[in-house]
mmCIF file of C-alpha atoms in Angstrom:
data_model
loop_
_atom_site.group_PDB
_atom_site.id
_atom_site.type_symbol
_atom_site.label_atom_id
_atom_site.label_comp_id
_atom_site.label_asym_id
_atom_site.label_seq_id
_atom_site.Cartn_x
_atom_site.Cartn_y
_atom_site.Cartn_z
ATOM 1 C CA UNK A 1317 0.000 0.000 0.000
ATOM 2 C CA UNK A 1318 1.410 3.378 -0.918
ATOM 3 C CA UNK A 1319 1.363 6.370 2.029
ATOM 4 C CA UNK A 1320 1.569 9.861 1.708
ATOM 5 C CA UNK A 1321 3.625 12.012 4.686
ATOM 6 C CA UNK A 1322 3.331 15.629 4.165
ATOM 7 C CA UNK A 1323 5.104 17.160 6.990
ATOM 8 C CA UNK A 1324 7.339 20.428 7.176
ATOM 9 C CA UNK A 1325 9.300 18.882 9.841
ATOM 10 C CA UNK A 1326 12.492 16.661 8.208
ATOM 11 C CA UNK A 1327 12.685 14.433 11.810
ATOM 12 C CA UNK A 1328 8.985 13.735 11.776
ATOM 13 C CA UNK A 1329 9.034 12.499 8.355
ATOM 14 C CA UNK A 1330 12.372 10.071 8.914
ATOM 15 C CA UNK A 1331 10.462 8.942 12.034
ATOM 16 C CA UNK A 1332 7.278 8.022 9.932
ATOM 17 C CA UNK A 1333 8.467 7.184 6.722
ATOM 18 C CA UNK A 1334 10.682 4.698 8.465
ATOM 19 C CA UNK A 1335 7.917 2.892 10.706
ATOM 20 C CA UNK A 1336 5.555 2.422 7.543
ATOM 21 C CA UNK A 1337 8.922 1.129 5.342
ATOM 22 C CA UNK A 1338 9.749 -1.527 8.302
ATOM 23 C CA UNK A 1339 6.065 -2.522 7.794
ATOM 24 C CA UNK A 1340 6.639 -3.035 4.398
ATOM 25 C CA UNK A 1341 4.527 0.463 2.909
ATOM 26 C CA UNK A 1342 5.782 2.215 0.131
ATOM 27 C CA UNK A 1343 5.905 5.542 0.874
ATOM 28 C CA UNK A 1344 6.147 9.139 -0.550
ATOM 29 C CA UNK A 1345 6.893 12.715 1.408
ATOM 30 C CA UNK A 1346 6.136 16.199 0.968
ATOM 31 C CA UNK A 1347 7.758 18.893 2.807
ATOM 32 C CA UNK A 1348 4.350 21.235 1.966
ATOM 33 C CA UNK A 1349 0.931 21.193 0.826
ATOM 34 C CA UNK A 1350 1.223 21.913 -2.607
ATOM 35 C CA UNK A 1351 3.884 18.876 -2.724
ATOM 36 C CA UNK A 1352 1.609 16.739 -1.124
ATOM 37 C CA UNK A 1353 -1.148 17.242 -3.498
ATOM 38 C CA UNK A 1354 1.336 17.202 -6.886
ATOM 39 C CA UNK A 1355 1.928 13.323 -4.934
ATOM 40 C CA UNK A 1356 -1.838 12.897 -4.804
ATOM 41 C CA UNK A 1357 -2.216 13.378 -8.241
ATOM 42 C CA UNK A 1358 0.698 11.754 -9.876
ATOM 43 C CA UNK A 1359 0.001 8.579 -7.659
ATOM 44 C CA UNK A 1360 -1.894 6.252 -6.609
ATOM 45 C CA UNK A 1361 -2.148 6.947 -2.788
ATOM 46 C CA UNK A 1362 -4.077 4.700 -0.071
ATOM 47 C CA UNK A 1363 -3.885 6.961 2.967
ATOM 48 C CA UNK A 1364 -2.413 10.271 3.601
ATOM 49 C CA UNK A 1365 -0.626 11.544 6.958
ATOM 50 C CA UNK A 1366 -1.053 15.631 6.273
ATOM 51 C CA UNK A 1367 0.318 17.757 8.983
ATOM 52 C CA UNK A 1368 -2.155 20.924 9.830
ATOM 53 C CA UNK A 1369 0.664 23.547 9.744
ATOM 54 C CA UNK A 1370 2.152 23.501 6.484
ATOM 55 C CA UNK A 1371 3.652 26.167 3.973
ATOM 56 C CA UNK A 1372 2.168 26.909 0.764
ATOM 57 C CA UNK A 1373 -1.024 25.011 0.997
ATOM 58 C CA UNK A 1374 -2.016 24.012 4.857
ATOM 59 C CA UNK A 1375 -3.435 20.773 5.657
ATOM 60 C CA UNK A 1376 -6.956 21.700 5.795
ATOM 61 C CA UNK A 1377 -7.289 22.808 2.422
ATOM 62 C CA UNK A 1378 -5.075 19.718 1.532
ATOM 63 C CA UNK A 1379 -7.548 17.493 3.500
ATOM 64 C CA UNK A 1380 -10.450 18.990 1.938
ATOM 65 C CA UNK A 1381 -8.884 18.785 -1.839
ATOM 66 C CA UNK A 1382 -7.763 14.831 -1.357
ATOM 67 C CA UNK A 1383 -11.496 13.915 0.058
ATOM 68 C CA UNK A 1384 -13.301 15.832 -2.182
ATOM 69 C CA UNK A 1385 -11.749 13.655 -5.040
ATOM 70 C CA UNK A 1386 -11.418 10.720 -3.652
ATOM 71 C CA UNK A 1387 -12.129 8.055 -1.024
ATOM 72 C CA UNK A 1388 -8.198 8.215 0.179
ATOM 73 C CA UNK A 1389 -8.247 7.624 4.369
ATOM 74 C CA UNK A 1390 -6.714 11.045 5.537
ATOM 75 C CA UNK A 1391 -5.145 10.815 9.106
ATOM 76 C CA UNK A 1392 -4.169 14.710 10.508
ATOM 77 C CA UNK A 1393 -1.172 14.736 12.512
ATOM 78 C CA UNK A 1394 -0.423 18.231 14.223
ATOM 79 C CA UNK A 1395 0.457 19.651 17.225
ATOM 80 C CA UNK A 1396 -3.331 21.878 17.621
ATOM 81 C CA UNK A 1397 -4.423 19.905 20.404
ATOM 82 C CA UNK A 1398 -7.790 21.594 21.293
ATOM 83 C CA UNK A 1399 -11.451 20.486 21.029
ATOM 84 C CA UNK A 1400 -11.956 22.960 18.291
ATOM 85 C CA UNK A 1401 -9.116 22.214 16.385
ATOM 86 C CA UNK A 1402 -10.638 18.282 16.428
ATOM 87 C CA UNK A 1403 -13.650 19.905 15.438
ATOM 88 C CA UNK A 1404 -11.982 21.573 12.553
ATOM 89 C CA UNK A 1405 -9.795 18.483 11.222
ATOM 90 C CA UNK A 1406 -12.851 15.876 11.455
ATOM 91 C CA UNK A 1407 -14.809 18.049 9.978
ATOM 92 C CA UNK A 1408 -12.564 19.097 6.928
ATOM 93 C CA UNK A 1409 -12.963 15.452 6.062
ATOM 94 C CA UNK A 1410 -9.696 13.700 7.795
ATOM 95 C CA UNK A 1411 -10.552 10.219 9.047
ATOM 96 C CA UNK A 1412 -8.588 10.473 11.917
ATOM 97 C CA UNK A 1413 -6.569 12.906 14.127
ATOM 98 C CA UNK A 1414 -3.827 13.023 16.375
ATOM 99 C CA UNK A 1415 -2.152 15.080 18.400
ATOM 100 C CA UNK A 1416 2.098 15.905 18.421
ATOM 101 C CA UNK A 1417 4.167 14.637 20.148
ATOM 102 C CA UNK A 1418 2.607 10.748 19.094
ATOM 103 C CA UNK A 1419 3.828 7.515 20.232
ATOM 104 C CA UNK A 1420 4.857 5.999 16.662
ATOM 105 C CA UNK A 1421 3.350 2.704 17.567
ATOM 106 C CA UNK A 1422 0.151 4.385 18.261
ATOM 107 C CA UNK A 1423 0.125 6.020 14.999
ATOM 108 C CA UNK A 1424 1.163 3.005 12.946
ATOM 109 C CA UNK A 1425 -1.598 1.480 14.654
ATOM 110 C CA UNK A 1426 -4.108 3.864 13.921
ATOM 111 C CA UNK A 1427 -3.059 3.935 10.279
ATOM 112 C CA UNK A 1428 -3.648 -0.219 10.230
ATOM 113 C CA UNK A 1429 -6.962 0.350 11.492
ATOM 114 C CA UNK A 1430 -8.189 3.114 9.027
ATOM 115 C CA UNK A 1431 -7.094 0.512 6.561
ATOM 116 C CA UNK A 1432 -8.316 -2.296 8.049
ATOM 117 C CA UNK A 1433 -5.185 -3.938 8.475
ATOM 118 C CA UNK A 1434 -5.474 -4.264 12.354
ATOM 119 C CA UNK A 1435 -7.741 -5.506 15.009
ATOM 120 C CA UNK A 1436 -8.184 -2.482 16.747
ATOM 121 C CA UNK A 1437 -10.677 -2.423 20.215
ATOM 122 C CA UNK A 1438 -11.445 1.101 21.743
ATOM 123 C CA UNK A 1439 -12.153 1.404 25.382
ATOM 124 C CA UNK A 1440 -12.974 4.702 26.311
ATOM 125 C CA UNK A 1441 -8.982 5.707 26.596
ATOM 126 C CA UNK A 1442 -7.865 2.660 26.269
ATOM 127 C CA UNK A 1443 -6.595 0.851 22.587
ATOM 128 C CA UNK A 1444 -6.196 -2.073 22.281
ATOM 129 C CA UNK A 1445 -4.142 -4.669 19.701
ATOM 130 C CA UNK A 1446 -5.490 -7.333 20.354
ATOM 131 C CA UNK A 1447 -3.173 -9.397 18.135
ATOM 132 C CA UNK A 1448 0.085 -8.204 19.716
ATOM 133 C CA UNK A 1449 -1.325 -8.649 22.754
ATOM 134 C CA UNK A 1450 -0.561 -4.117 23.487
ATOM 135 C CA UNK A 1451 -2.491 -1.524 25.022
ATOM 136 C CA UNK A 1452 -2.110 2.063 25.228
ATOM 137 C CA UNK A 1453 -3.735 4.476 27.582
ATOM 138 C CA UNK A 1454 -3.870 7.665 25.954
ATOM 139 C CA UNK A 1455 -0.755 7.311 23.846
ATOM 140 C CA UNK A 1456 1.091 6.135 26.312
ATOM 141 C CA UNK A 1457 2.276 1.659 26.621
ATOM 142 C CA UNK A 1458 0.361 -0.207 29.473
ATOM 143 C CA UNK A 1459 2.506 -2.838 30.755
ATOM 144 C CA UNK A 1460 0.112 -5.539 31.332
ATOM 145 C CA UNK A 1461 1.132 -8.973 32.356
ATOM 146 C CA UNK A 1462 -0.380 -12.001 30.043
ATOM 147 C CA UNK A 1463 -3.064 -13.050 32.793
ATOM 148 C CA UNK A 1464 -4.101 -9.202 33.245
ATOM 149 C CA UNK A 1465 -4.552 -8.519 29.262
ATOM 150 C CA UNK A 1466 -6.152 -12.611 29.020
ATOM 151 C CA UNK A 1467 -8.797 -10.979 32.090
ATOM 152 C CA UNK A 1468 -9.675 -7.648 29.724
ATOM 153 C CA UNK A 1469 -10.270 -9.588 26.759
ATOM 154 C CA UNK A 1470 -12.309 -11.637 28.320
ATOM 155 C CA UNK A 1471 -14.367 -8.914 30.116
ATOM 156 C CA UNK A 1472 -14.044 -6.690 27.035
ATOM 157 C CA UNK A 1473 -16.058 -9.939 24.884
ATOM 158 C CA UNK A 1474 -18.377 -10.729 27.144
ATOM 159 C CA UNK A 1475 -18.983 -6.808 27.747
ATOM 160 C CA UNK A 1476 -22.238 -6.181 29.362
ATOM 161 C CA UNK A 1477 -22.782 -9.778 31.087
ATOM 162 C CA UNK A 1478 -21.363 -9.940 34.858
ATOM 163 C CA UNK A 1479 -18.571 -13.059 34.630
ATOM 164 C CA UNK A 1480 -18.134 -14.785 37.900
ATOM 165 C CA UNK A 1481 -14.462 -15.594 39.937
ATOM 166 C CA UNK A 1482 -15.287 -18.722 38.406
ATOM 167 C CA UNK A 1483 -16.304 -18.430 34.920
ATOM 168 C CA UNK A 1484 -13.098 -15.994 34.812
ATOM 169 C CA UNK A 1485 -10.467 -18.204 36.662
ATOM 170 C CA UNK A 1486 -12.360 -21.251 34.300
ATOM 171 C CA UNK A 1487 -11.526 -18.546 31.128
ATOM 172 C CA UNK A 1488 -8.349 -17.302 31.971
ATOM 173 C CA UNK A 1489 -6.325 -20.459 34.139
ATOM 174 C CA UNK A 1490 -8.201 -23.113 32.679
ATOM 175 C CA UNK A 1491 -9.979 -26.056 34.243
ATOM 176 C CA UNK A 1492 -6.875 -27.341 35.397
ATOM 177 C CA UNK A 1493 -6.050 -24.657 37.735
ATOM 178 C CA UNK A 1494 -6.211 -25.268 41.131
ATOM 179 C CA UNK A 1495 -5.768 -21.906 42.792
ATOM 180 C CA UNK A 1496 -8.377 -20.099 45.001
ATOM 181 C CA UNK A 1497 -11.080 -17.511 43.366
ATOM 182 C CA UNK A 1498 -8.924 -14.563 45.301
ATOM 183 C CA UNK A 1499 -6.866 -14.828 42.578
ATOM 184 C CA UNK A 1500 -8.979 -13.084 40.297
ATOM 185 C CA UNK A 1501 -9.795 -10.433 42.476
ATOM 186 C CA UNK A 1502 -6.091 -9.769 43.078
ATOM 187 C CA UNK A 1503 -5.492 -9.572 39.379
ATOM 188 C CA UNK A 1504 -8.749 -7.687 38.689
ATOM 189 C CA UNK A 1505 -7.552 -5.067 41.471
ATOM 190 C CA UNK A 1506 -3.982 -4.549 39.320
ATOM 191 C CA UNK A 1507 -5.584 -4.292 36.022
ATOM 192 C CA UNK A 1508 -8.412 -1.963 37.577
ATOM 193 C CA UNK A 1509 -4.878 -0.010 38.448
ATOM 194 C CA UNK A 1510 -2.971 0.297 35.214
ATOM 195 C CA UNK A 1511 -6.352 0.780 33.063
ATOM 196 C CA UNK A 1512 -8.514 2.679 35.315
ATOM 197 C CA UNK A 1513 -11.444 2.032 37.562
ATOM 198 C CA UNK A 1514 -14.258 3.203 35.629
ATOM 199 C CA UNK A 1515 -13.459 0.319 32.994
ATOM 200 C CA UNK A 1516 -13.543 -2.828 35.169
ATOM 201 C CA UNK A 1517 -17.139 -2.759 36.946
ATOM 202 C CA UNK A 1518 -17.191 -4.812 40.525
ATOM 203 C CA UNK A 1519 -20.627 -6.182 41.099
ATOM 204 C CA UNK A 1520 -20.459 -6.816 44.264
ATOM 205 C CA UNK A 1521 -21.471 -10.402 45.613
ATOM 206 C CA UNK A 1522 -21.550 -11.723 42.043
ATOM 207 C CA UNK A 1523 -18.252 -10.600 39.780
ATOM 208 C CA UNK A 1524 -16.838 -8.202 37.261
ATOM 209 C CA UNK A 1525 -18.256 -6.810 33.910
ATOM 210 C CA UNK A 1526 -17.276 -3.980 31.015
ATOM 211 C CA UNK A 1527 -20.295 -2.175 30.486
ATOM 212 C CA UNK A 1528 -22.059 -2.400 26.712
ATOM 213 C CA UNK A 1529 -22.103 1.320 26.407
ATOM 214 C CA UNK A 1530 -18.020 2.056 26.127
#
């Protein structure tokens, strides 16, 4: 697939450029708007990273120009990092948005998802790859051990039904296991830390459940 960087700044587009190539993308830069839309034209582009604060042509107008002729994904990378500037960008037409300084794993997985190359799961803050086993709370790495990310999953899929100690140590450890229900509510209580406690629901008595409205 064949991605567009348009991005004044030289570091940001080595950074990129060298993410997507690892990943095996083909990639093209532009060091301005009206680069970035001679690219657009000339080839044949599957998404575009456009930064917002660009000489000669700015990435709104660039934005609007690329959806207005086309169904390319356009992701907006820029360091405006207000509600209104959000507003602005989604509403210009860009598919996605996010704010500088980025985690480069967070962006390369955004990108996978607008082309639905990844399995992508959004919990309020929270993303999730859920087949490199990774989660990020608002751009930033979770370190969460096997068991913990096994428990989420398992909450996350059975979202709006409370799961039992049981059902979860069943899920999680496996018939086999022959340890004591406490340790899902020791496990529960350090993923509840790492991804926050309005995420992991006790109810109390029965279990633990991830709402259906998330």
């Amino acid at each position: 697939m064949n991605i567009l960087i348009a991005d004044d700044s030289p570091e940001i587009v080595h950074i990129v450029s060298a993410y997507l190539k690892k990943d095996g993308f083909t990639v093209f830069t532009a060091s301005n708007g009206e680069e970035a839309l001679d690219i657009f034209y000339q080839k044949k582009i599957d998404l575009a990273i456009i930064d917002w604060m660009m000489p000669k042509i700015d990435g709104i107008e660039v934005t609007k120009t690329i959806k207005a002729e086309s169904p390319v994904k356009v992701l907006m990378l820029t360091a405006k990092n207000t509600g209104a500037d959000e507003f602005l960008s989604l509403t210009s037409g860009a598919d996605d948005y996010i704010t500088k300084p980025f985690h480069p794993q967070v962006l390369m997985l955004r990108i996978k998802k607008l082309l639905g190359l990844a399995q992508t799961i959004l919990i309020q803050d929270l993303m999730i790859d859920s087949t490199n086993m990774k989660v990020w709370k608002k751009d930033e790495i979770i370190d969460l051990t096997k068991k913990e990310f096994e428990l989420l999953m398992m909450l996350f899929k059975n979202r709006g039904t409370i799961l039992t100690r049981e059902q979860l140590l069943i899920g999680v450890w496996g018939m086999e296991y022959d340890g004591v229900e406490r340790t899902v509510d020791t496990h529960i209580r350090r993923l509840r830390e790492k991804v926050g406690t309005s995420i992991v629901h006790t109810k109390r008595g029965v279990g633990y459940t991830i709402e259906n409205e998330i």
